[in-house]
Amino acid sequence: MNVVYLVRHGENPANITREFSHRRVDYPLTARGVAQARQTAAYFRDQAIDSIYSSPLRRAQQTADIIATALHLPVTILEDFRETNVGTLEDQPPTAAAWEQHDSVLASWSSGQREVAFPGGEDYHSLLARMRAGMATVLAGRDGARVVIVGHGGIFSATILDLCANAAEFVWFGQNWPNCGISVLELHPGDELASTPRARLRGWLDATHLSA
């Protein structure tokens, strides 16, 4: 069995300004975000982690680098774990109207209309497909691995219900994922490729390691 720790990045300025950030908007961590990443690194010192993967966005890479330095491991960057592609919303100021449009797409996905796409961005099917592709890459041919994936609240919280068979017991679609919050998945080899959820969610949005 493999264990995967999904970690949202530490705080960055877009969390404060509420800017949309998929590619063009790409901030580093704030001082608070760095502190959160260091506390997360301390949490993982006792977890016997084998490998660390990250989204290519700076806030995720920096969080992953801080964890990796503490564990004396390299970081592998995977495009599959980039944040949800919100299309042209990223080119707009984060107004109430823009967020209403964003939330409308998520509501459509939650109600089963998964073909609805962000304007110029992706629909739910493509988002889930790349999350599964990333998981398949990380766990290919492995059994007994313990892996950290540093990414984003949007892609993680949107896809978790389709990744884990038991997630519906205590997760709702699009639930807010705190900065450096950790969720833990258990997967048997091949489960990351399943079209139906077979992974098991063992821990959900743990932030008890954070003092900030």
PDB file of C-alpha atoms in Angstrom:
ATOM      1  CA  MET A   1       0.000   0.000   0.000  1.00  0.00           C
ATOM      2  CA  ASN A   2       1.152   3.534  -0.803  1.00  0.00           C
ATOM      3  CA  VAL A   3       0.529   6.603   1.362  1.00  0.00           C
ATOM      4  CA  VAL A   4       0.166  10.025  -0.260  1.00  0.00           C
ATOM      5  CA  TYR A   5       0.178  13.294   1.673  1.00  0.00           C
ATOM      6  CA  LEU A   6      -1.568  16.097  -0.226  1.00  0.00           C
ATOM      7  CA  VAL A   7      -0.264  19.428   1.074  1.00  0.00           C
ATOM      8  CA  ARG A   8      -1.552  22.816   0.061  1.00  0.00           C
ATOM      9  CA  HIS A   9       1.189  25.440  -0.292  1.00  0.00           C
ATOM     10  CA  GLY A  10       1.838  28.075   2.360  1.00  0.00           C
ATOM     11  CA  GLU A  11       0.316  31.531   2.271  1.00  0.00           C
ATOM     12  CA  ASN A  12       1.159  33.760  -0.697  1.00  0.00           C
ATOM     13  CA  PRO A  13      -0.053  37.297  -1.585  1.00  0.00           C
ATOM     14  CA  ALA A  14      -2.865  35.979  -3.805  1.00  0.00           C
ATOM     15  CA  ASN A  15      -4.452  34.412  -0.719  1.00  0.00           C
ATOM     16  CA  ILE A  16      -4.711  37.913   0.718  1.00  0.00           C
ATOM     17  CA  THR A  17      -5.726  39.807  -2.447  1.00  0.00           C
ATOM     18  CA  ARG A  18      -7.956  36.907  -3.641  1.00  0.00           C
ATOM     19  CA  GLU A  19      -6.400  37.081  -7.112  1.00  0.00           C
ATOM     20  CA  PHE A  20      -6.932  34.120  -9.424  1.00  0.00           C
ATOM     21  CA  SER A  21      -3.631  32.343  -9.969  1.00  0.00           C
ATOM     22  CA  HIS A  22      -3.102  29.535 -12.466  1.00  0.00           C
ATOM     23  CA  ARG A  23      -0.108  30.595 -14.564  1.00  0.00           C
ATOM     24  CA  ARG A  24       0.441  34.330 -15.112  1.00  0.00           C
ATOM     25  CA  VAL A  25      -0.110  35.325 -11.474  1.00  0.00           C
ATOM     26  CA  ASP A  26       2.672  33.492  -9.639  1.00  0.00           C
ATOM     27  CA  TYR A  27       3.761  34.868  -6.269  1.00  0.00           C
ATOM     28  CA  PRO A  28       6.273  33.472  -3.759  1.00  0.00           C
ATOM     29  CA  LEU A  29       5.320  32.785  -0.149  1.00  0.00           C
ATOM     30  CA  THR A  30       4.707  35.513   2.379  1.00  0.00           C
ATOM     31  CA  ALA A  31       6.685  35.475   5.633  1.00  0.00           C
ATOM     32  CA  ARG A  32       3.723  33.706   7.218  1.00  0.00           C
ATOM     33  CA  GLY A  33       3.737  31.185   4.377  1.00  0.00           C
ATOM     34  CA  VAL A  34       7.412  30.445   4.973  1.00  0.00           C
ATOM     35  CA  ALA A  35       6.692  29.856   8.666  1.00  0.00           C
ATOM     36  CA  GLN A  36       3.821  27.511   7.742  1.00  0.00           C
ATOM     37  CA  ALA A  37       6.097  25.563   5.384  1.00  0.00           C
ATOM     38  CA  ARG A  38       8.763  25.214   8.071  1.00  0.00           C
ATOM     39  CA  GLN A  39       6.207  23.893  10.553  1.00  0.00           C
ATOM     40  CA  THR A  40       5.008  21.441   7.915  1.00  0.00           C
ATOM     41  CA  ALA A  41       8.589  20.305   7.328  1.00  0.00           C
ATOM     42  CA  ALA A  42       8.898  19.615  11.054  1.00  0.00           C
ATOM     43  CA  TYR A  43       5.722  17.518  10.891  1.00  0.00           C
ATOM     44  CA  PHE A  44       7.158  15.333   8.128  1.00  0.00           C
ATOM     45  CA  ARG A  45      10.484  14.635   9.862  1.00  0.00           C
ATOM     46  CA  ASP A  46       8.923  11.608  11.577  1.00  0.00           C
ATOM     47  CA  GLN A  47       6.913  10.304   8.597  1.00  0.00           C
ATOM     48  CA  ALA A  48       9.634   8.370   6.686  1.00  0.00           C
ATOM     49  CA  ILE A  49       8.877  10.191   3.417  1.00  0.00           C
ATOM     50  CA  ASP A  50      10.404   8.666   0.264  1.00  0.00           C
ATOM     51  CA  SER A  51       9.817  11.417  -2.289  1.00  0.00           C
ATOM     52  CA  ILE A  52       8.394  14.914  -2.753  1.00  0.00           C
ATOM     53  CA  TYR A  53       6.518  16.300  -5.756  1.00  0.00           C
ATOM     54  CA  SER A  54       5.289  19.799  -6.471  1.00  0.00           C
ATOM     55  CA  SER A  55       3.179  21.939  -8.740  1.00  0.00           C
ATOM     56  CA  PRO A  56       5.331  24.249 -10.903  1.00  0.00           C
ATOM     57  CA  LEU A  57       3.889  27.414  -9.337  1.00  0.00           C
ATOM     58  CA  ARG A  58       6.322  29.325  -7.092  1.00  0.00           C
ATOM     59  CA  ARG A  59       4.279  29.124  -3.895  1.00  0.00           C
ATOM     60  CA  ALA A  60       4.098  25.342  -4.164  1.00  0.00           C
ATOM     61  CA  GLN A  61       7.742  24.903  -5.187  1.00  0.00           C
ATOM     62  CA  GLN A  62       8.956  27.071  -2.328  1.00  0.00           C
ATOM     63  CA  THR A  63       6.837  25.125   0.172  1.00  0.00           C
ATOM     64  CA  ALA A  64       8.103  21.829  -1.236  1.00  0.00           C
ATOM     65  CA  ASP A  65      11.727  23.045  -1.165  1.00  0.00           C
ATOM     66  CA  ILE A  66      11.471  23.937   2.521  1.00  0.00           C
ATOM     67  CA  ILE A  67      10.056  20.494   3.320  1.00  0.00           C
ATOM     68  CA  ALA A  68      12.611  18.760   1.101  1.00  0.00           C
ATOM     69  CA  THR A  69      15.563  20.593   2.661  1.00  0.00           C
ATOM     70  CA  ALA A  70      14.514  19.386   6.112  1.00  0.00           C
ATOM     71  CA  LEU A  71      14.166  15.805   4.849  1.00  0.00           C
ATOM     72  CA  HIS A  72      17.283  15.841   2.624  1.00  0.00           C
ATOM     73  CA  LEU A  73      15.235  14.903  -0.442  1.00  0.00           C
ATOM     74  CA  PRO A  74      14.949  16.368  -3.945  1.00  0.00           C
ATOM     75  CA  VAL A  75      11.746  17.885  -5.334  1.00  0.00           C
ATOM     76  CA  THR A  76      10.243  16.691  -8.620  1.00  0.00           C
ATOM     77  CA  ILE A  77       8.060  19.229 -10.439  1.00  0.00           C
ATOM     78  CA  LEU A  78       4.937  17.909 -12.182  1.00  0.00           C
ATOM     79  CA  GLU A  79       2.752  20.078 -14.412  1.00  0.00           C
ATOM     80  CA  ASP A  80      -0.241  17.862 -13.622  1.00  0.00           C
ATOM     81  CA  PHE A  81      -0.488  19.365 -10.136  1.00  0.00           C
ATOM     82  CA  ARG A  82      -0.788  22.996 -11.297  1.00  0.00           C
ATOM     83  CA  GLU A  83      -3.781  24.870  -9.891  1.00  0.00           C
ATOM     84  CA  THR A  84      -7.169  24.774 -11.664  1.00  0.00           C
ATOM     85  CA  ASN A  85      -7.114  26.605 -15.000  1.00  0.00           C
ATOM     86  CA  VAL A  86      -9.670  29.387 -14.547  1.00  0.00           C
ATOM     87  CA  GLY A  87      -8.951  30.785 -18.024  1.00  0.00           C
ATOM     88  CA  THR A  88      -9.677  34.476 -18.576  1.00  0.00           C
ATOM     89  CA  LEU A  89     -10.615  34.990 -14.917  1.00  0.00           C
ATOM     90  CA  GLU A  90      -6.884  35.168 -14.180  1.00  0.00           C
ATOM     91  CA  ASP A  91      -6.669  38.272 -16.378  1.00  0.00           C
ATOM     92  CA  GLN A  92      -9.390  40.054 -14.410  1.00  0.00           C
ATOM     93  CA  PRO A  93      -9.265  41.825 -11.047  1.00  0.00           C
ATOM     94  CA  PRO A  94     -10.699  39.674  -8.245  1.00  0.00           C
ATOM     95  CA  THR A  95     -14.061  41.438  -8.080  1.00  0.00           C
ATOM     96  CA  ALA A  96     -17.218  40.041  -6.509  1.00  0.00           C
ATOM     97  CA  ALA A  97     -18.604  39.491 -10.012  1.00  0.00           C
ATOM     98  CA  ALA A  98     -15.528  37.496 -11.067  1.00  0.00           C
ATOM     99  CA  TRP A  99     -15.744  35.313  -7.970  1.00  0.00           C
ATOM    100  CA  GLU A 100     -19.452  34.814  -8.576  1.00  0.00           C
ATOM    101  CA  GLN A 101     -18.591  33.495 -12.046  1.00  0.00           C
ATOM    102  CA  HIS A 102     -15.909  31.233 -10.536  1.00  0.00           C
ATOM    103  CA  ASP A 103     -18.276  29.872  -7.895  1.00  0.00           C
ATOM    104  CA  SER A 104     -20.966  29.296 -10.516  1.00  0.00           C
ATOM    105  CA  VAL A 105     -18.651  26.911 -12.381  1.00  0.00           C
ATOM    106  CA  LEU A 106     -17.893  25.009  -9.165  1.00  0.00           C
ATOM    107  CA  ALA A 107     -21.616  24.809  -8.400  1.00  0.00           C
ATOM    108  CA  SER A 108     -22.207  23.327 -11.859  1.00  0.00           C
ATOM    109  CA  TRP A 109     -19.529  20.702 -11.244  1.00  0.00           C
ATOM    110  CA  SER A 110     -21.008  19.888  -7.850  1.00  0.00           C
ATOM    111  CA  SER A 111     -24.449  19.367  -9.392  1.00  0.00           C
ATOM    112  CA  GLY A 112     -23.079  16.958 -11.991  1.00  0.00           C
ATOM    113  CA  GLN A 113     -22.601  19.360 -14.920  1.00  0.00           C
ATOM    114  CA  ARG A 114     -18.956  18.513 -15.275  1.00  0.00           C
ATOM    115  CA  GLU A 115     -18.692  19.614 -18.903  1.00  0.00           C
ATOM    116  CA  VAL A 116     -19.077  23.261 -17.810  1.00  0.00           C
ATOM    117  CA  ALA A 117     -15.721  25.008 -18.239  1.00  0.00           C
ATOM    118  CA  PHE A 118     -14.162  28.207 -16.989  1.00  0.00           C
ATOM    119  CA  PRO A 119     -14.113  30.783 -19.842  1.00  0.00           C
ATOM    120  CA  GLY A 120     -10.935  29.933 -21.735  1.00  0.00           C
ATOM    121  CA  GLY A 121     -10.075  27.360 -19.061  1.00  0.00           C
ATOM    122  CA  GLU A 122     -10.780  23.752 -18.195  1.00  0.00           C
ATOM    123  CA  ASP A 123     -13.825  21.718 -17.293  1.00  0.00           C
ATOM    124  CA  TYR A 124     -14.003  19.207 -14.468  1.00  0.00           C
ATOM    125  CA  HIS A 125     -13.242  16.206 -16.672  1.00  0.00           C
ATOM    126  CA  SER A 126      -9.865  17.639 -17.736  1.00  0.00           C
ATOM    127  CA  LEU A 127      -9.051  18.708 -14.174  1.00  0.00           C
ATOM    128  CA  LEU A 128      -9.727  15.232 -12.773  1.00  0.00           C
ATOM    129  CA  ALA A 129      -7.860  13.583 -15.658  1.00  0.00           C
ATOM    130  CA  ARG A 130      -4.656  15.495 -14.989  1.00  0.00           C
ATOM    131  CA  MET A 131      -4.891  14.930 -11.235  1.00  0.00           C
ATOM    132  CA  ARG A 132      -5.193  11.198 -11.871  1.00  0.00           C
ATOM    133  CA  ALA A 133      -2.358  11.359 -14.413  1.00  0.00           C
ATOM    134  CA  GLY A 134      -0.139  13.033 -11.840  1.00  0.00           C
ATOM    135  CA  MET A 135      -0.968  10.410  -9.237  1.00  0.00           C
ATOM    136  CA  ALA A 136      -0.231   7.657 -11.748  1.00  0.00           C
ATOM    137  CA  THR A 137       3.164   9.196 -12.521  1.00  0.00           C
ATOM    138  CA  VAL A 138       4.058   9.550  -8.842  1.00  0.00           C
ATOM    139  CA  LEU A 139       3.089   5.981  -7.912  1.00  0.00           C
ATOM    140  CA  ALA A 140       3.942   4.022 -11.068  1.00  0.00           C
ATOM    141  CA  GLY A 141       5.399   0.643 -10.100  1.00  0.00           C
ATOM    142  CA  ARG A 142       5.554   1.517  -6.407  1.00  0.00           C
ATOM    143  CA  ASP A 143       4.224  -0.263  -3.343  1.00  0.00           C
ATOM    144  CA  GLY A 144       4.935   0.842   0.204  1.00  0.00           C
ATOM    145  CA  ALA A 145       5.899   4.360  -0.855  1.00  0.00           C
ATOM    146  CA  ARG A 146       5.261   7.431   1.293  1.00  0.00           C
ATOM    147  CA  VAL A 147       4.931  10.482  -0.921  1.00  0.00           C
ATOM    148  CA  VAL A 148       4.340  14.202  -0.364  1.00  0.00           C
ATOM    149  CA  ILE A 149       2.592  16.183  -3.117  1.00  0.00           C
ATOM    150  CA  VAL A 150       2.560  19.951  -2.667  1.00  0.00           C
ATOM    151  CA  GLY A 151      -0.132  21.641  -4.710  1.00  0.00           C
ATOM    152  CA  HIS A 152      -3.267  23.721  -4.495  1.00  0.00           C
ATOM    153  CA  GLY A 153      -6.552  23.851  -2.692  1.00  0.00           C
ATOM    154  CA  GLY A 154      -8.569  24.210  -5.880  1.00  0.00           C
ATOM    155  CA  ILE A 155      -7.457  21.049  -7.671  1.00  0.00           C
ATOM    156  CA  PHE A 156      -7.177  18.999  -4.474  1.00  0.00           C
ATOM    157  CA  SER A 157     -10.570  19.895  -2.996  1.00  0.00           C
ATOM    158  CA  ALA A 158     -12.388  19.562  -6.327  1.00  0.00           C
ATOM    159  CA  THR A 159     -11.076  16.078  -7.128  1.00  0.00           C
ATOM    160  CA  ILE A 160     -10.869  14.396  -3.717  1.00  0.00           C
ATOM    161  CA  LEU A 161     -14.421  13.009  -3.894  1.00  0.00           C
ATOM    162  CA  ASP A 162     -13.552  11.176  -7.121  1.00  0.00           C
ATOM    163  CA  LEU A 163     -10.218   9.940  -5.808  1.00  0.00           C
ATOM    164  CA  CYS A 164     -11.360   8.427  -2.519  1.00  0.00           C
ATOM    165  CA  ALA A 165     -14.172   5.957  -1.973  1.00  0.00           C
ATOM    166  CA  ASN A 166     -14.899   7.134   1.570  1.00  0.00           C
ATOM    167  CA  ALA A 167     -14.489  10.899   1.070  1.00  0.00           C
ATOM    168  CA  ALA A 168     -18.225  11.620   0.910  1.00  0.00           C
ATOM    169  CA  GLU A 169     -18.517  10.641   4.570  1.00  0.00           C
ATOM    170  CA  PHE A 170     -16.973  13.934   5.717  1.00  0.00           C
ATOM    171  CA  VAL A 171     -16.050  16.035   2.642  1.00  0.00           C
ATOM    172  CA  TRP A 172     -18.160  18.417   0.596  1.00  0.00           C
ATOM    173  CA  PHE A 173     -17.337  19.553  -2.932  1.00  0.00           C
ATOM    174  CA  GLY A 174     -14.927  22.487  -3.130  1.00  0.00           C
ATOM    175  CA  GLN A 175     -14.352  22.636   0.639  1.00  0.00           C
ATOM    176  CA  ASN A 176     -11.784  25.244   1.632  1.00  0.00           C
ATOM    177  CA  TRP A 177      -8.290  23.777   2.110  1.00  0.00           C
ATOM    178  CA  PRO A 178      -6.173  25.732   4.629  1.00  0.00           C
ATOM    179  CA  ASN A 179      -2.661  26.807   3.713  1.00  0.00           C
ATOM    180  CA  CYS A 180      -0.294  23.910   4.514  1.00  0.00           C
ATOM    181  CA  GLY A 181      -3.257  21.743   5.488  1.00  0.00           C
ATOM    182  CA  ILE A 182      -2.527  18.039   4.999  1.00  0.00           C
ATOM    183  CA  SER A 183      -4.800  15.251   3.792  1.00  0.00           C
ATOM    184  CA  VAL A 184      -3.662  11.628   3.724  1.00  0.00           C
ATOM    185  CA  LEU A 185      -4.628   9.029   1.090  1.00  0.00           C
ATOM    186  CA  GLU A 186      -3.988   5.298   1.187  1.00  0.00           C
ATOM    187  CA  LEU A 187      -3.791   3.594  -2.210  1.00  0.00           C
ATOM    188  CA  HIS A 188      -3.051   0.074  -3.284  1.00  0.00           C
ATOM    189  CA  PRO A 189      -0.951  -0.183  -6.472  1.00  0.00           C
ATOM    190  CA  GLY A 190      -3.091   0.730  -9.490  1.00  0.00           C
ATOM    191  CA  ASP A 191      -5.789   2.566  -7.529  1.00  0.00           C
ATOM    192  CA  GLU A 192      -4.586   5.926  -8.835  1.00  0.00           C
ATOM    193  CA  LEU A 193      -5.671   4.842 -12.329  1.00  0.00           C
ATOM    194  CA  ALA A 194      -9.178   3.771 -11.352  1.00  0.00           C
ATOM    195  CA  SER A 195     -12.168   5.400 -13.031  1.00  0.00           C
ATOM    196  CA  THR A 196     -14.106   4.834  -9.815  1.00  0.00           C
ATOM    197  CA  PRO A 197     -12.651   5.894  -6.459  1.00  0.00           C
ATOM    198  CA  ARG A 198     -10.782   3.140  -4.644  1.00  0.00           C
ATOM    199  CA  ALA A 199      -8.249   5.131  -2.638  1.00  0.00           C
ATOM    200  CA  ARG A 200      -9.084   5.671   1.015  1.00  0.00           C
ATOM    201  CA  LEU A 201      -8.955   9.014   2.765  1.00  0.00           C
ATOM    202  CA  ARG A 202      -7.188   8.458   6.088  1.00  0.00           C
ATOM    203  CA  GLY A 203      -6.788  12.083   7.192  1.00  0.00           C
ATOM    204  CA  TRP A 204      -8.553  15.260   6.074  1.00  0.00           C
ATOM    205  CA  LEU A 205      -7.338  18.879   6.252  1.00  0.00           C
ATOM    206  CA  ASP A 206      -5.065  18.440   9.258  1.00  0.00           C
ATOM    207  CA  ALA A 207      -3.620  21.772  10.337  1.00  0.00           C
ATOM    208  CA  THR A 208      -2.772  20.921  13.939  1.00  0.00           C
ATOM    209  CA  HIS A 209       0.954  21.190  13.144  1.00  0.00           C
ATOM    210  CA  LEU A 210       0.557  24.917  12.429  1.00  0.00           C
ATOM    211  CA  SER A 211       0.929  27.445  15.240  1.00  0.00           C
ATOM    212  CA  ALA A 212       0.193  30.510  13.069  1.00  0.00           C
TER     213      ALA A 212
END
